[in-house]
Amino acid sequence: MSRPAAQTLRSLAIEALREPDLDEKRRLTRLAGERWAERTLGLSSPTDPTLPSRPGRPAKPDLVSPRSVPRRSVHTVEGRVAMIHALAHIELNAIDLALDIVARFCGQPVPRSFFDGWMMVATDEARHFGLLSDRLAGLGSHYGALPAHDGLWQAVEVTAHDLAARLAVVPLILEARGLDVTPSLLSKLNEVGDPETAAILEVIYNDEKRHVAVGAKWFRFLCARQRIDPARRFQELVRECFRGEVKAPFNDRARAEAGLTPTFYRSLSPLSQ
């Protein structure tokens, strides 16, 4: 049975955010992105559904503490399955993080191109999750077969009050971390003879540069509007809202290509103090 068409970007983003069936979540995300790009959706309406406190999820995987997540190693099939499962979990959260930015902050005085960027991110993340899910199936597994942790969604809760804080923590900390760790992981996967997984990570890595660039662009936009220094404001927000460590080593070149220069993050790393 088909769903009635949502009339606003916010309502369709919330519908996708709430959806527990992951194939349907991906479909709704793509639909929202396509209809927004075609300009057949309004932005929001007073009749939009309520934004959920948590995204829709299937019964599995079990959510556990980070210490209880299976060890990830590229040197065995079981280790690579655990690694791919962890990456799929990250990408699933990334779909919902992008949808939440769209739905939660649609009342902000920002250009429509802000939502163009974040719907591009959401549809990219949906594609990434599909690629990783297919790879798990190729290795005899599936998403939900292993436990996962809930740390990424905590970023929503601590930045729900402030768009600048959300941009600082999600794309400019969490997603930028992928730029740091992926190149060495690609090398290891090629060394152990897994070009299929390496090819997927290559796609994700290149897309992540664009995602960090979207975050950097709009973070700088908000700071320029308030006439404040973006690097200094970034550091203030990270210290206030981010519970983890900003870990070196950094992929300075990839970060700079995305608009995130060392003046933003170097002083936040324990190794730089």
C-alpha positions as a Markdown table, in Angstrom:
| # | Residue | x | y | z |
|---|---|---|---|---|
| 1 | Met | 0.0 | 0.0 | 0.0 |
| 2 | Ser | 1.5 | 3.3 | -1.0 |
| 3 | Arg | 1.9 | 6.2 | 1.4 |
| 4 | Pro | 0.2 | 9.5 | 0.8 |
| 5 | Ala | 2.7 | 12.1 | -0.6 |
| 6 | Ala | 4.1 | 14.4 | 1.9 |
| 7 | Gln | 3.6 | 18.1 | 1.1 |
| 8 | Thr | 6.7 | 19.6 | 2.6 |
| 9 | Leu | 10.4 | 18.7 | 2.9 |
| 10 | Arg | 10.1 | 18.7 | 6.6 |
| 11 | Ser | 7.2 | 16.3 | 6.7 |
| 12 | Leu | 8.9 | 13.8 | 4.4 |
| 13 | Ala | 12.2 | 14.1 | 6.2 |
| 14 | Ile | 10.4 | 13.3 | 9.5 |
| 15 | Glu | 8.6 | 10.4 | 7.9 |
| 16 | Ala | 12.0 | 9.0 | 6.7 |
| 17 | Leu | 13.5 | 9.7 | 10.2 |
| 18 | Arg | 10.7 | 7.8 | 11.9 |
| 19 | Glu | 10.7 | 4.8 | 9.5 |
| 20 | Pro | 12.1 | 1.6 | 11.2 |
| 21 | Asp | 12.3 | -0.4 | 7.9 |
| 22 | Leu | 15.7 | 0.5 | 6.5 |
| 23 | Asp | 14.9 | -0.2 | 2.9 |
| 24 | Glu | 11.8 | 2.1 | 3.2 |
| 25 | Lys | 13.9 | 4.7 | 5.1 |
| 26 | Arg | 16.3 | 4.8 | 2.2 |
| 27 | Arg | 13.5 | 5.1 | -0.3 |
| 28 | Leu | 11.8 | 7.9 | 1.6 |
| 29 | Thr | 15.2 | 9.7 | 1.9 |
| 30 | Arg | 15.8 | 9.5 | -1.8 |
| 31 | Leu | 12.2 | 10.6 | -2.5 |
| 32 | Ala | 12.6 | 13.6 | -0.3 |
| 33 | Gly | 15.8 | 14.5 | -2.0 |
| 34 | Glu | 14.4 | 14.1 | -5.5 |
| 35 | Arg | 11.2 | 16.1 | -4.8 |
| 36 | Trp | 13.1 | 18.9 | -3.1 |
| 37 | Ala | 15.6 | 19.1 | -6.0 |
| 38 | Glu | 12.6 | 19.3 | -8.4 |
| 39 | Arg | 11.1 | 22.1 | -6.2 |
| 40 | Thr | 7.8 | 20.2 | -5.9 |
| 41 | Leu | 7.9 | 20.4 | -2.0 |
| 42 | Gly | 7.4 | 23.4 | 0.2 |
| 43 | Leu | 9.8 | 23.7 | 3.1 |
| 44 | Ser | 7.5 | 23.3 | 6.1 |
| 45 | Ser | 4.0 | 23.6 | 7.4 |
| 46 | Pro | 2.2 | 23.9 | 10.8 |
| 47 | Thr | 0.6 | 20.5 | 10.0 |
| 48 | Asp | 4.0 | 18.7 | 9.7 |
| 49 | Pro | 4.3 | 15.7 | 12.1 |
| 50 | Thr | 6.2 | 15.9 | 15.3 |
| 51 | Leu | 9.9 | 15.5 | 15.2 |
| 52 | Pro | 10.8 | 12.2 | 17.0 |
| 53 | Ser | 13.3 | 12.1 | 19.8 |
| 54 | Arg | 14.9 | 9.1 | 18.3 |
| 55 | Pro | 14.9 | 7.7 | 14.8 |
| 56 | Gly | 13.0 | 4.6 | 13.7 |
| 57 | Arg | 15.1 | 1.4 | 14.0 |
| 58 | Pro | 14.6 | -2.3 | 13.4 |
| 59 | Ala | 14.8 | -4.6 | 16.4 |
| 60 | Lys | 18.4 | -5.4 | 15.7 |
| 61 | Pro | 21.2 | -4.6 | 16.2 |
| 62 | Asp | 21.4 | -4.6 | 20.0 |
| 63 | Leu | 22.9 | -1.3 | 21.2 |
| 64 | Val | 25.7 | -1.8 | 23.7 |
| 65 | Ser | 28.6 | 0.2 | 25.1 |
| 66 | Pro | 31.4 | 0.9 | 22.7 |
| 67 | Arg | 33.7 | -1.5 | 24.7 |
| 68 | Ser | 31.3 | -4.4 | 23.9 |
| 69 | Val | 31.3 | -3.9 | 20.1 |
| 70 | Pro | 33.1 | -6.8 | 18.3 |
| 71 | Arg | 36.8 | -6.3 | 17.4 |
| 72 | Arg | 37.4 | -5.1 | 13.9 |
| 73 | Ser | 40.3 | -6.3 | 11.9 |
| 74 | Val | 41.0 | -6.4 | 8.2 |
| 75 | His | 43.0 | -9.6 | 8.4 |
| 76 | Thr | 40.1 | -12.1 | 8.7 |
| 77 | Val | 36.7 | -12.3 | 7.1 |
| 78 | Glu | 35.1 | -12.1 | 10.5 |
| 79 | Gly | 37.0 | -9.0 | 11.3 |
| 80 | Arg | 36.1 | -7.4 | 8.1 |
| 81 | Val | 32.5 | -8.2 | 8.6 |
| 82 | Ala | 32.7 | -6.5 | 12.0 |
| 83 | Met | 34.3 | -3.5 | 10.4 |
| 84 | Ile | 31.8 | -3.2 | 7.6 |
| 85 | His | 28.9 | -3.7 | 10.1 |
| 86 | Ala | 30.3 | -0.8 | 12.2 |
| 87 | Leu | 30.6 | 1.4 | 9.1 |
| 88 | Ala | 27.1 | 0.5 | 8.1 |
| 89 | His | 25.9 | 1.6 | 11.5 |
| 90 | Ile | 27.7 | 4.9 | 11.1 |
| 91 | Glu | 26.1 | 5.5 | 7.7 |
| 92 | Leu | 22.6 | 4.7 | 9.0 |
| 93 | Asn | 23.1 | 7.2 | 11.8 |
| 94 | Ala | 24.4 | 9.7 | 9.2 |
| 95 | Ile | 21.2 | 9.4 | 7.2 |
| 96 | Asp | 19.2 | 10.3 | 10.3 |
| 97 | Leu | 21.6 | 13.0 | 11.4 |
| 98 | Ala | 21.2 | 14.7 | 8.0 |
| 99 | Leu | 17.4 | 14.3 | 8.1 |
| 100 | Asp | 17.3 | 15.7 | 11.6 |
| 101 | Ile | 19.3 | 18.8 | 10.6 |
| 102 | Val | 16.7 | 19.5 | 7.8 |
| 103 | Ala | 13.7 | 18.9 | 10.0 |
| 104 | Arg | 14.9 | 20.5 | 13.2 |
| 105 | Phe | 16.4 | 23.6 | 11.8 |
| 106 | Cys | 13.9 | 24.4 | 8.9 |
| 107 | Gly | 12.8 | 27.5 | 10.8 |
| 108 | Gln | 16.3 | 29.1 | 10.7 |
| 109 | Pro | 16.9 | 32.1 | 8.5 |
| 110 | Val | 19.1 | 30.4 | 6.0 |
| 111 | Pro | 18.9 | 30.2 | 2.2 |
| 112 | Arg | 17.1 | 27.3 | 0.5 |
| 113 | Ser | 20.5 | 26.1 | -0.7 |
| 114 | Phe | 21.2 | 25.1 | 2.9 |
| 115 | Phe | 18.6 | 22.4 | 2.5 |
| 116 | Asp | 19.9 | 21.5 | -0.9 |
| 117 | Gly | 23.2 | 20.6 | 0.7 |
| 118 | Trp | 21.8 | 18.6 | 3.5 |
| 119 | Met | 19.4 | 16.6 | 1.4 |
| 120 | Met | 22.4 | 15.8 | -0.9 |
| 121 | Val | 24.2 | 14.5 | 2.2 |
| 122 | Ala | 21.2 | 12.5 | 3.3 |
| 123 | Thr | 20.8 | 10.8 | 0.0 |
| 124 | Asp | 24.6 | 10.1 | -0.2 |
| 125 | Glu | 24.4 | 8.4 | 3.2 |
| 126 | Ala | 21.5 | 6.3 | 2.1 |
| 127 | Arg | 23.5 | 5.1 | -0.9 |
| 128 | His | 26.5 | 4.4 | 1.4 |
| 129 | Phe | 24.4 | 2.3 | 3.7 |
| 130 | Gly | 23.0 | 0.3 | 0.7 |
| 131 | Leu | 26.6 | -0.3 | -0.6 |
| 132 | Leu | 27.8 | -1.6 | 2.8 |
| 133 | Ser | 24.6 | -3.7 | 3.4 |
| 134 | Asp | 25.2 | -5.3 | 0.0 |
| 135 | Arg | 28.8 | -6.0 | 0.9 |
| 136 | Leu | 27.8 | -7.6 | 4.2 |
| 137 | Ala | 25.4 | -9.9 | 2.2 |
| 138 | Gly | 28.2 | -10.8 | -0.1 |
| 139 | Leu | 30.2 | -11.9 | 2.9 |
| 140 | Gly | 27.3 | -14.0 | 4.3 |
| 141 | Ser | 26.1 | -11.5 | 6.9 |
| 142 | His | 23.7 | -8.6 | 7.2 |
| 143 | Tyr | 23.2 | -5.4 | 9.1 |
| 144 | Gly | 21.8 | -6.2 | 12.6 |
| 145 | Ala | 23.8 | -9.4 | 12.9 |
| 146 | Leu | 26.2 | -7.8 | 15.4 |
| 147 | Pro | 25.7 | -5.4 | 18.2 |
| 148 | Ala | 26.5 | -1.7 | 17.8 |
| 149 | His | 26.7 | 1.4 | 20.0 |
| 150 | Asp | 24.6 | 4.5 | 20.3 |
| 151 | Gly | 27.2 | 7.2 | 20.6 |
| 152 | Leu | 26.5 | 9.0 | 17.3 |
| 153 | Trp | 22.9 | 9.8 | 18.1 |
| 154 | Gln | 24.0 | 11.5 | 21.4 |
| 155 | Ala | 25.4 | 14.3 | 19.1 |
| 156 | Val | 21.7 | 15.1 | 18.2 |
| 157 | Glu | 20.7 | 15.4 | 21.8 |
| 158 | Val | 23.5 | 17.7 | 22.9 |
| 159 | Thr | 23.3 | 20.0 | 19.9 |
| 160 | Ala | 19.5 | 20.2 | 19.5 |
| 161 | His | 19.4 | 23.7 | 20.7 |
| 162 | Asp | 21.8 | 25.3 | 18.3 |
| 163 | Leu | 22.5 | 24.9 | 14.5 |
| 164 | Ala | 26.1 | 26.2 | 14.8 |
| 165 | Ala | 26.7 | 23.6 | 17.5 |
| 166 | Arg | 25.2 | 20.9 | 15.3 |
| 167 | Leu | 27.4 | 21.8 | 12.4 |
| 168 | Ala | 30.5 | 22.0 | 14.6 |
| 169 | Val | 30.0 | 18.5 | 16.1 |
| 170 | Val | 28.5 | 16.5 | 13.3 |
| 171 | Pro | 30.2 | 17.3 | 10.0 |
| 172 | Leu | 33.2 | 19.1 | 11.3 |
| 173 | Ile | 34.2 | 16.7 | 14.1 |
| 174 | Leu | 32.5 | 13.3 | 13.5 |
| 175 | Glu | 32.5 | 13.2 | 9.7 |
| 176 | Ala | 35.9 | 14.9 | 9.4 |
| 177 | Arg | 37.3 | 12.0 | 11.4 |
| 178 | Gly | 36.5 | 9.8 | 8.5 |
| 179 | Leu | 38.8 | 11.8 | 6.3 |
| 180 | Asp | 41.6 | 11.0 | 8.8 |
| 181 | Val | 41.2 | 7.3 | 9.2 |
| 182 | Thr | 39.9 | 6.1 | 5.8 |
| 183 | Pro | 43.1 | 6.4 | 3.7 |
| 184 | Ser | 45.1 | 4.0 | 5.9 |
| 185 | Leu | 42.1 | 1.6 | 6.0 |
| 186 | Leu | 42.0 | 1.6 | 2.2 |
| 187 | Ser | 45.6 | 0.7 | 2.0 |
| 188 | Lys | 45.1 | -2.2 | 4.5 |
| 189 | Leu | 42.1 | -3.5 | 2.6 |
| 190 | Asn | 44.0 | -3.6 | -0.7 |
| 191 | Glu | 47.0 | -5.3 | 1.0 |
| 192 | Val | 44.8 | -8.1 | 2.3 |
| 193 | Gly | 43.1 | -8.6 | -1.1 |
| 194 | Asp | 39.7 | -7.0 | -0.5 |
| 195 | Pro | 39.3 | -4.6 | -3.4 |
| 196 | Glu | 35.5 | -4.8 | -3.2 |
| 197 | Thr | 35.3 | -3.3 | 0.3 |
| 198 | Ala | 38.1 | -0.8 | -0.6 |
| 199 | Ala | 36.1 | 0.4 | -3.6 |
| 200 | Ile | 33.1 | 1.2 | -1.4 |
| 201 | Leu | 35.3 | 3.1 | 1.1 |
| 202 | Glu | 36.8 | 5.1 | -1.7 |
| 203 | Val | 33.3 | 6.2 | -2.7 |
| 204 | Ile | 32.4 | 7.1 | 0.9 |
| 205 | Tyr | 35.7 | 8.9 | 1.4 |
| 206 | Asn | 35.2 | 11.2 | -1.6 |
| 207 | Asp | 31.7 | 11.9 | -0.7 |
| 208 | Glu | 32.7 | 12.7 | 2.9 |
| 209 | Lys | 34.9 | 15.6 | 1.6 |
| 210 | Arg | 31.7 | 17.1 | 0.2 |
| 211 | His | 29.8 | 16.6 | 3.4 |
| 212 | Val | 32.5 | 18.3 | 5.5 |
| 213 | Ala | 32.5 | 21.1 | 2.9 |
| 214 | Val | 28.8 | 21.6 | 3.4 |
| 215 | Gly | 29.2 | 21.8 | 7.1 |
| 216 | Ala | 32.2 | 24.2 | 6.8 |
| 217 | Lys | 30.4 | 26.4 | 4.4 |
| 218 | Trp | 27.3 | 26.9 | 6.6 |
| 219 | Phe | 29.3 | 27.1 | 9.8 |
| 220 | Arg | 31.3 | 30.0 | 8.3 |
| 221 | Phe | 28.0 | 31.5 | 7.0 |
| 222 | Leu | 26.5 | 31.6 | 10.5 |
| 223 | Cys | 29.7 | 33.1 | 12.0 |
| 224 | Ala | 30.0 | 35.7 | 9.3 |
| 225 | Arg | 26.4 | 36.8 | 9.9 |
| 226 | Gln | 27.2 | 37.3 | 13.6 |
| 227 | Arg | 30.6 | 38.8 | 12.7 |
| 228 | Ile | 32.5 | 36.3 | 14.9 |
| 229 | Asp | 35.7 | 34.4 | 14.2 |
| 230 | Pro | 34.7 | 30.9 | 12.9 |
| 231 | Ala | 37.8 | 29.0 | 14.2 |
| 232 | Arg | 37.4 | 30.5 | 17.7 |
| 233 | Arg | 33.6 | 29.8 | 17.8 |
| 234 | Phe | 34.2 | 26.3 | 16.6 |
| 235 | Gln | 36.6 | 25.6 | 19.4 |
| 236 | Glu | 34.1 | 27.1 | 22.0 |
| 237 | Leu | 31.3 | 24.9 | 20.7 |
| 238 | Val | 33.4 | 21.7 | 20.6 |
| 239 | Arg | 34.5 | 22.2 | 24.2 |
| 240 | Glu | 30.9 | 22.8 | 25.2 |
| 241 | Cys | 29.1 | 20.1 | 23.3 |
| 242 | Phe | 31.5 | 17.3 | 22.2 |
| 243 | Arg | 32.2 | 14.6 | 24.8 |
| 244 | Gly | 35.0 | 12.8 | 23.1 |
| 245 | Glu | 38.5 | 13.6 | 22.1 |
| 246 | Val | 39.6 | 15.4 | 18.9 |
| 247 | Lys | 42.2 | 12.9 | 17.9 |
| 248 | Ala | 45.3 | 13.3 | 15.8 |
| 249 | Pro | 46.8 | 12.4 | 13.4 |
| 250 | Phe | 44.8 | 14.6 | 11.0 |
| 251 | Asn | 44.4 | 14.5 | 7.2 |
| 252 | Asp | 45.2 | 18.2 | 6.9 |
| 253 | Arg | 45.1 | 18.1 | 3.1 |
| 254 | Ala | 41.6 | 16.5 | 2.8 |
| 255 | Arg | 40.3 | 18.7 | 5.6 |
| 256 | Ala | 41.6 | 21.9 | 4.0 |
| 257 | Glu | 40.1 | 20.9 | 0.7 |
| 258 | Ala | 36.7 | 20.8 | 2.5 |
| 259 | Gly | 37.3 | 24.2 | 4.1 |
| 260 | Leu | 38.4 | 23.0 | 7.5 |
| 261 | Thr | 41.8 | 24.4 | 8.1 |
| 262 | Pro | 44.2 | 23.5 | 11.0 |
| 263 | Thr | 43.4 | 26.7 | 12.8 |
| 264 | Phe | 40.0 | 25.2 | 13.6 |
| 265 | Tyr | 41.0 | 21.9 | 15.2 |
| 266 | Arg | 44.7 | 21.7 | 16.1 |
| 267 | Ser | 44.5 | 23.4 | 19.4 |
| 268 | Leu | 41.7 | 21.0 | 20.5 |
| 269 | Ser | 43.9 | 17.9 | 20.1 |
| 270 | Pro | 45.7 | 16.7 | 23.3 |
| 271 | Leu | 48.8 | 16.1 | 21.1 |
| 272 | Ser | 48.9 | 19.8 | 20.2 |
| 273 | Gln | 48.8 | 21.1 | 23.7 |
